[in-house]
């Protein structure tokens, strides 16, 4: 297959990646697109991310950049702006995280999903928000936010698990009885009527056009994977629990060969931890745990970063880039980006640290 990637020209600033370094856009400003998602169309890549000030609240919205070569990025403005209306769910001071954009061929619309926390409520809302646009650059129009799959049991839930136990709500955190109840669906039952929690999330569109919403749920203790409706604007009744009680967040999904792969992180707030990886022959599972994909020095902290997306480079076979954030809670706008190649070895994703690298050299054997 002939590559559609346009390699960086000599007159542009970058022709390689330097993970963790300051990364300026074509205007000379550090790229401000954290917790990012990516979309490709007609030779152009689009990078959507959280615009950060010194703190973590949303005062601008979701910013979008575009690039032909993945090295040099042009700031194209705000794709989804926060609202000045204090009654809006996406008013200034809310929390907008992990924006992901997908294109719907049936409706010719671009769909933006994200994690939303309402203003002055901390992380209590645990909602997912959706917006729609006519162009990958936006502007996107906000539609709504909600907790998914209200009144619907997961497909991998037994009849016995659907039975409510009034005593389990009294269990103390981290006790043995609480852990057992958690794995058995304690929070799934609790949130059944109002909808399941949705924090860190991503969206994956399969080869057949079906789209899946992957989210950290159940107080961040369990992953949920749900099939979206044909227009990608809502949830079907098809969803599953993944790794109950496994404490996974920051999901990133990609496909290679016969397998779907997922990379996540553990729960340590803004601090890094050891990544996890999983694989399955179906998006709805079952998912097999594969351990930490990061290898070598710094692997126990995923090279001081947290996953946000895995990009499959257009035109190259099995050329996947692990994309992660190196958060800076003392000054969020200074957060850095760690992009590293993923290799599949013995059916498992492997990520090694490289100080500086480029796509052509790293994936040369795939041309």
Short mmCIF file of C-alpha atoms in Angstrom, two decimals:
data_model
loop_
_atom_site.label_atom_id
_atom_site.label_comp_id
_atom_site.label_asym_id
_atom_site.label_seq_id
_atom_site.Cartn_x
_atom_site.Cartn_y
_atom_site.Cartn_z
CA UNK A 1 0.00 0.00 0.00
CA UNK A 2 1.33 3.45 -0.88
CA UNK A 3 1.67 5.78 2.07
CA UNK A 4 -0.61 8.82 2.16
CA UNK A 5 1.58 10.45 4.78
CA UNK A 6 3.37 13.62 3.72
CA UNK A 7 6.73 13.63 5.46
CA UNK A 8 7.88 16.89 6.99
CA UNK A 9 9.61 19.28 4.61
CA UNK A 10 12.92 20.96 5.43
CA UNK A 11 11.34 24.40 5.73
CA UNK A 12 9.00 23.23 8.50
CA UNK A 13 10.03 23.18 12.15
CA UNK A 14 9.73 19.47 12.92
CA UNK A 15 10.60 16.25 11.10
CA UNK A 16 10.57 13.94 14.12
CA UNK A 17 8.96 13.41 17.52
CA UNK A 18 10.68 14.29 20.81
CA UNK A 19 8.44 12.79 23.50
CA UNK A 20 7.93 14.97 26.56
CA UNK A 21 9.50 18.09 25.02
CA UNK A 22 7.82 21.43 24.36
CA UNK A 23 5.95 21.02 21.07
CA UNK A 24 5.07 24.24 19.29
CA UNK A 25 2.39 24.72 16.67
CA UNK A 26 3.13 26.54 13.41
CA UNK A 27 2.56 29.86 15.20
CA UNK A 28 5.27 29.08 17.73
CA UNK A 29 3.00 28.35 20.71
CA UNK A 30 3.04 25.14 22.73
CA UNK A 31 0.23 22.90 21.46
CA UNK A 32 -2.74 23.14 23.84
CA UNK A 33 -4.77 19.97 23.18
CA UNK A 34 -4.62 17.68 26.19
CA UNK A 35 -6.41 14.34 26.62
CA UNK A 36 -6.55 14.34 22.85
CA UNK A 37 -8.40 12.48 20.15
CA UNK A 38 -7.53 12.22 16.44
CA UNK A 39 -9.33 12.00 13.15
CA UNK A 40 -8.03 11.57 9.59
CA UNK A 41 -9.64 12.69 6.33
CA UNK A 42 -8.31 13.32 2.80
CA UNK A 43 -4.64 13.56 3.71
CA UNK A 44 -5.13 15.66 6.84
CA UNK A 45 -4.97 14.67 10.48
CA UNK A 46 -7.02 16.55 13.07
CA UNK A 47 -6.04 16.75 16.73
CA UNK A 48 -8.76 17.62 19.27
CA UNK A 49 -7.89 18.30 22.87
CA UNK A 50 -8.69 20.06 26.08
CA UNK A 51 -7.58 23.69 26.03
CA UNK A 52 -5.94 24.15 29.43
CA UNK A 53 -5.18 27.27 31.40
CA UNK A 54 -3.01 26.97 34.49
CA UNK A 55 -5.82 24.93 36.11
CA UNK A 56 -7.94 22.02 34.91
CA UNK A 57 -11.30 23.76 34.43
CA UNK A 58 -12.71 24.50 30.98
CA UNK A 59 -12.61 28.23 30.23
CA UNK A 60 -12.16 27.91 26.46
CA UNK A 61 -13.34 24.47 25.32
CA UNK A 62 -12.05 21.91 22.84
CA UNK A 63 -9.27 23.12 20.55
CA UNK A 64 -8.49 21.62 17.13
CA UNK A 65 -5.24 21.47 15.16
CA UNK A 66 -4.52 20.03 11.72
CA UNK A 67 -1.44 18.50 10.09
CA UNK A 68 -0.36 16.74 6.92
CA UNK A 69 2.64 14.99 8.45
CA UNK A 70 1.83 14.53 12.18
CA UNK A 71 4.88 16.60 13.16
CA UNK A 72 3.80 20.16 12.33
CA UNK A 73 0.41 21.30 13.60
CA UNK A 74 -1.62 24.37 12.68
CA UNK A 75 -3.89 25.86 15.34
CA UNK A 76 -7.39 25.99 13.79
CA UNK A 77 -9.16 27.51 16.76
CA UNK A 78 -11.87 26.24 19.08
CA UNK A 79 -13.97 23.35 17.80
CA UNK A 80 -16.39 23.37 20.74
CA UNK A 81 -16.55 26.52 22.82
CA UNK A 82 -17.69 26.73 26.41
CA UNK A 83 -20.85 28.77 26.95
CA UNK A 84 -21.19 32.16 28.61
CA UNK A 85 -24.64 31.10 29.79
CA UNK A 86 -24.34 30.19 33.48
CA UNK A 87 -27.22 27.74 33.06
CA UNK A 88 -25.51 25.80 30.27
CA UNK A 89 -24.06 22.40 31.10
CA UNK A 90 -20.85 23.44 29.32
CA UNK A 91 -20.58 26.86 30.93
CA UNK A 92 -17.17 28.30 31.77
CA UNK A 93 -15.75 26.52 34.78
CA UNK A 94 -17.18 23.12 33.90
CA UNK A 95 -14.85 20.20 33.20
CA UNK A 96 -14.52 19.03 29.59
CA UNK A 97 -12.12 16.13 29.09
CA UNK A 98 -11.00 13.47 26.57
CA UNK A 99 -12.69 14.86 23.41
CA UNK A 100 -12.99 12.33 20.59
CA UNK A 101 -14.34 13.05 17.07
CA UNK A 102 -15.68 10.47 14.61
CA UNK A 103 -17.32 10.84 11.21
CA UNK A 104 -20.71 9.30 10.46
CA UNK A 105 -21.01 8.22 6.83
CA UNK A 106 -24.78 7.77 7.07
CA UNK A 107 -25.50 11.34 8.14
CA UNK A 108 -22.39 13.11 6.78
CA UNK A 109 -21.89 14.62 10.24
CA UNK A 110 -18.94 14.83 12.60
CA UNK A 111 -19.68 13.69 16.13
CA UNK A 112 -17.76 14.87 19.20
CA UNK A 113 -18.01 12.88 22.42
CA UNK A 114 -16.36 13.93 25.69
CA UNK A 115 -16.38 13.51 29.45
CA UNK A 116 -18.32 16.29 31.18
CA UNK A 117 -18.41 17.37 34.81
CA UNK A 118 -20.82 20.12 35.76
CA UNK A 119 -19.55 23.40 37.21
CA UNK A 120 -18.91 23.46 40.96
CA UNK A 121 -19.74 19.76 41.36
CA UNK A 122 -16.23 18.35 41.30
CA UNK A 123 -16.35 14.94 39.62
CA UNK A 124 -19.77 13.98 40.95
CA UNK A 125 -21.74 14.30 37.69
CA UNK A 126 -19.74 11.67 35.75
CA UNK A 127 -21.54 12.34 32.47
CA UNK A 128 -20.72 11.97 28.80
CA UNK A 129 -21.49 14.84 26.42
CA UNK A 130 -22.08 14.89 22.69
CA UNK A 131 -21.91 17.61 20.03
CA UNK A 132 -22.33 17.64 16.25
CA UNK A 133 -20.70 19.49 13.37
CA UNK A 134 -20.61 19.78 9.58
CA UNK A 135 -16.81 19.98 9.33
CA UNK A 136 -13.92 18.32 11.15
CA UNK A 137 -12.88 21.84 12.19
CA UNK A 138 -16.29 22.57 13.67
CA UNK A 139 -17.79 24.59 15.07
CA UNK A 140 -19.53 21.80 16.94
CA UNK A 141 -22.99 22.39 18.37
CA UNK A 142 -23.55 20.97 21.83
CA UNK A 143 -26.52 18.61 22.06
CA UNK A 144 -26.70 17.12 25.55
CA UNK A 145 -24.98 15.22 28.34
CA UNK A 146 -26.20 12.26 30.33
CA UNK A 147 -25.28 9.04 32.06
CA UNK A 148 -25.49 6.18 29.54
CA UNK A 149 -27.63 3.05 29.40
CA UNK A 150 -30.24 4.02 31.97
CA UNK A 151 -32.61 1.14 32.64
CA UNK A 152 -30.54 -1.35 30.62
CA UNK A 153 -28.55 -4.24 32.06
CA UNK A 154 -25.17 -5.17 30.54
CA UNK A 155 -25.14 -8.18 28.24
CA UNK A 156 -22.65 -10.03 30.44
CA UNK A 157 -24.80 -9.68 33.59
CA UNK A 158 -26.50 -12.78 34.99
CA UNK A 159 -30.08 -12.87 36.23
CA UNK A 160 -28.76 -13.28 39.76
CA UNK A 161 -26.70 -10.11 39.45
CA UNK A 162 -29.83 -8.12 38.67
CA UNK A 163 -31.17 -8.72 42.18
CA UNK A 164 -30.84 -5.67 44.40
CA UNK A 165 -29.42 -6.12 47.89
CA UNK A 166 -30.30 -3.28 50.25
CA UNK A 167 -27.44 -4.18 52.56
CA UNK A 168 -24.65 -3.76 50.00
CA UNK A 169 -25.00 0.03 49.97
CA UNK A 170 -23.76 -0.02 53.58
CA UNK A 171 -20.51 -1.84 52.82
CA UNK A 172 -17.37 0.15 53.67
CA UNK A 173 -14.88 0.86 50.88
CA UNK A 174 -11.97 -1.56 50.47
CA UNK A 175 -13.41 -4.21 52.71
CA UNK A 176 -13.60 -7.74 51.37
CA UNK A 177 -17.38 -7.69 51.18
CA UNK A 178 -17.30 -4.35 49.31
CA UNK A 179 -14.76 -5.70 46.77
CA UNK A 180 -16.82 -8.81 46.15
CA UNK A 181 -20.01 -6.77 45.76
CA UNK A 182 -18.23 -4.36 43.41
CA UNK A 183 -17.15 -7.14 41.07
CA UNK A 184 -20.65 -8.58 41.23
CA UNK A 185 -22.18 -5.30 40.05
CA UNK A 186 -22.80 -3.18 43.15
CA UNK A 187 -22.60 0.14 41.28
CA UNK A 188 -24.23 -1.20 38.13
CA UNK A 189 -27.29 -1.97 40.22
CA UNK A 190 -27.07 1.34 42.09
CA UNK A 191 -26.99 3.38 38.86
CA UNK A 192 -29.40 1.20 36.88
CA UNK A 193 -32.30 3.67 36.76
CA UNK A 194 -30.37 6.93 36.40
CA UNK A 195 -27.69 5.70 34.03
CA UNK A 196 -24.12 4.48 34.42
CA UNK A 197 -21.23 6.76 35.33
CA UNK A 198 -18.97 7.93 32.49
CA UNK A 199 -15.61 9.58 33.13
CA UNK A 200 -12.45 8.95 31.07
CA UNK A 201 -13.66 7.80 27.66
CA UNK A 202 -12.87 7.18 24.02
CA UNK A 203 -14.77 6.26 20.87
CA UNK A 204 -13.75 3.57 18.39
CA UNK A 205 -15.25 3.09 14.90
CA UNK A 206 -14.84 -0.44 13.57
CA UNK A 207 -14.31 -1.49 9.96
CA UNK A 208 -18.04 -2.20 9.58
CA UNK A 209 -18.95 1.35 10.60
CA UNK A 210 -20.20 0.43 14.06
CA UNK A 211 -19.05 2.82 16.77
CA UNK A 212 -18.30 1.98 20.39
CA UNK A 213 -18.10 4.23 23.43
CA UNK A 214 -15.54 3.02 25.99
CA UNK A 215 -15.72 4.60 29.43
CA UNK A 216 -14.42 4.35 32.97
CA UNK A 217 -17.47 3.74 35.15
CA UNK A 218 -18.64 2.42 38.53
CA UNK A 219 -16.63 4.98 40.51
CA UNK A 220 -13.75 4.36 38.06
CA UNK A 221 -13.58 0.74 39.17
CA UNK A 222 -14.88 -0.93 35.97
CA UNK A 223 -14.78 -0.25 32.23
CA UNK A 224 -17.95 -0.20 30.17
CA UNK A 225 -18.06 -0.69 26.39
CA UNK A 226 -21.28 0.30 24.63
CA UNK A 227 -22.45 0.17 21.03
CA UNK A 228 -23.64 3.55 19.76
CA UNK A 229 -26.68 4.09 17.57
CA UNK A 230 -26.27 4.22 13.79
CA UNK A 231 -26.02 8.03 13.86
CA UNK A 232 -23.40 7.88 16.68
CA UNK A 233 -25.47 10.33 18.75
CA UNK A 234 -26.82 7.98 21.40
CA UNK A 235 -26.45 4.55 23.00
CA UNK A 236 -28.06 1.30 21.98
CA UNK A 237 -29.03 -1.27 24.60
CA UNK A 238 -25.89 -3.27 23.80
CA UNK A 239 -23.17 -2.84 26.39
CA UNK A 240 -20.83 -4.88 28.59
CA UNK A 241 -18.75 -4.56 31.74
CA UNK A 242 -15.01 -5.12 31.30
CA UNK A 243 -12.49 -5.94 34.04
CA UNK A 244 -14.91 -5.45 36.97
CA UNK A 245 -13.04 -3.93 39.89
CA UNK A 246 -9.89 -3.58 37.79
CA UNK A 247 -9.59 0.20 38.33
CA UNK A 248 -8.87 1.18 34.74
CA UNK A 249 -9.14 4.64 33.20
CA UNK A 250 -7.73 6.53 30.19
CA UNK A 251 -8.80 3.86 27.64
CA UNK A 252 -7.26 3.86 24.15
CA UNK A 253 -8.37 1.28 21.57
CA UNK A 254 -6.93 0.13 18.24
CA UNK A 255 -7.13 -2.88 15.95
CA UNK A 256 -4.29 -4.98 14.55
CA UNK A 257 -4.84 -8.18 12.63
CA UNK A 258 -7.57 -10.28 14.19
CA UNK A 259 -7.43 -8.51 17.55
CA UNK A 260 -8.72 -5.38 19.18
CA UNK A 261 -6.26 -3.95 21.68
CA UNK A 262 -6.86 -1.60 24.56
CA UNK A 263 -4.36 0.34 26.66
CA UNK A 264 -5.42 1.90 29.96
CA UNK A 265 -3.92 3.32 33.13
CA UNK A 266 -4.53 2.72 36.80
CA UNK A 267 -6.06 5.23 39.22
CA UNK A 268 -3.50 7.64 40.66
CA UNK A 269 -5.01 11.03 39.83
CA UNK A 270 -2.62 13.31 37.95
CA UNK A 271 0.35 11.09 38.87
CA UNK A 272 1.55 8.45 36.38
CA UNK A 273 1.41 4.71 36.97
CA UNK A 274 2.04 1.48 35.10
CA UNK A 275 -0.12 1.10 32.00
CA UNK A 276 -2.23 -1.98 31.35
CA UNK A 277 -3.08 -3.68 28.06
CA UNK A 278 -5.81 -6.04 26.91
CA UNK A 279 -6.91 -7.78 23.75
CA UNK A 280 -10.09 -9.32 22.39
CA UNK A 281 -11.46 -10.72 19.15
CA UNK A 282 -14.64 -8.70 19.69
CA UNK A 283 -15.18 -5.18 20.95
CA UNK A 284 -17.74 -6.61 23.35
CA UNK A 285 -15.22 -9.06 24.75
CA UNK A 286 -14.20 -11.08 26.53
CA UNK A 287 -11.02 -9.05 27.03
CA UNK A 288 -7.78 -10.79 28.00
CA UNK A 289 -5.30 -9.01 30.26
CA UNK A 290 -1.78 -8.73 28.77
CA UNK A 291 0.07 -6.70 31.41
CA UNK A 292 2.05 -3.50 31.08
CA UNK A 293 2.88 -2.74 27.42
CA UNK A 294 5.65 -0.30 28.39
CA UNK A 295 9.11 -1.85 28.57
CA UNK A 296 12.48 -0.77 29.88
CA UNK A 297 13.52 2.12 32.09
CA UNK A 298 10.55 4.20 33.21
CA UNK A 299 8.01 1.55 32.23
CA UNK A 300 6.61 1.31 35.76
CA UNK A 301 5.31 4.89 35.31
CA UNK A 302 4.60 4.58 31.57
CA UNK A 303 7.45 7.03 30.96
CA UNK A 304 5.70 9.58 33.21
CA UNK A 305 2.59 9.69 31.04
CA UNK A 306 -1.01 8.50 30.75
CA UNK A 307 -2.68 7.09 27.64
CA UNK A 308 -5.21 9.11 25.65
CA UNK A 309 -5.31 7.59 22.13
CA UNK A 310 -3.68 5.13 19.74
CA UNK A 311 -3.40 6.42 16.18
CA UNK A 312 -3.03 4.04 13.26
CA UNK A 313 -0.98 5.87 10.61
CA UNK A 314 -2.76 6.04 7.27
CA UNK A 315 -1.15 4.12 4.42
CA UNK A 316 1.12 2.00 6.60
CA UNK A 317 0.45 -1.53 7.79
CA UNK A 318 0.50 -1.99 11.57
CA UNK A 319 1.97 1.46 12.20
CA UNK A 320 0.42 2.48 15.52
CA UNK A 321 1.38 5.44 17.70
CA UNK A 322 0.78 5.44 21.45
CA UNK A 323 -0.33 8.95 22.42
CA UNK A 324 -0.18 10.01 26.03
CA UNK A 325 -0.22 13.06 28.27
CA UNK A 326 2.45 14.05 30.75
CA UNK A 327 0.25 16.04 33.10
CA UNK A 328 1.48 19.05 35.05
CA UNK A 329 -1.07 19.75 37.82
CA UNK A 330 0.88 22.84 38.92
CA UNK A 331 0.40 24.39 35.48
CA UNK A 332 -1.94 22.37 33.27
CA UNK A 333 -1.27 24.30 30.06
CA UNK A 334 2.37 23.17 30.30
CA UNK A 335 1.36 19.51 30.05
CA UNK A 336 3.55 17.66 27.55
CA UNK A 337 2.82 14.95 24.99
CA UNK A 338 4.47 11.55 24.84
CA UNK A 339 4.10 9.83 21.46
CA UNK A 340 5.84 6.49 20.96
CA UNK A 341 5.57 3.67 18.41
CA UNK A 342 3.66 0.53 19.34
CA UNK A 343 4.90 -2.80 18.07
CA UNK A 344 2.94 -6.05 18.30
CA UNK A 345 5.16 -8.87 19.59
CA UNK A 346 3.77 -12.36 20.25
CA UNK A 347 0.29 -10.91 20.11
CA UNK A 348 0.98 -8.22 22.69
CA UNK A 349 1.50 -4.45 22.30
CA UNK A 350 5.00 -3.27 23.23
CA UNK A 351 6.04 0.34 23.86
CA UNK A 352 9.68 1.31 24.27
CA UNK A 353 11.05 4.73 25.08
CA UNK A 354 12.79 6.60 22.24
CA UNK A 355 14.25 10.08 22.82
CA UNK A 356 13.64 11.13 19.23
CA UNK A 357 12.09 9.25 16.34
CA UNK A 358 10.30 9.59 13.04
CA UNK A 359 7.62 7.54 11.32
CA UNK A 360 9.61 6.65 8.23
CA UNK A 361 12.52 5.12 10.12
CA UNK A 362 10.51 3.42 12.86
CA UNK A 363 7.98 1.80 10.57
CA UNK A 364 10.31 1.33 7.56
CA UNK A 365 9.61 -2.39 7.29
CA UNK A 366 5.92 -1.69 6.84
CA UNK A 367 6.29 0.35 3.64
#
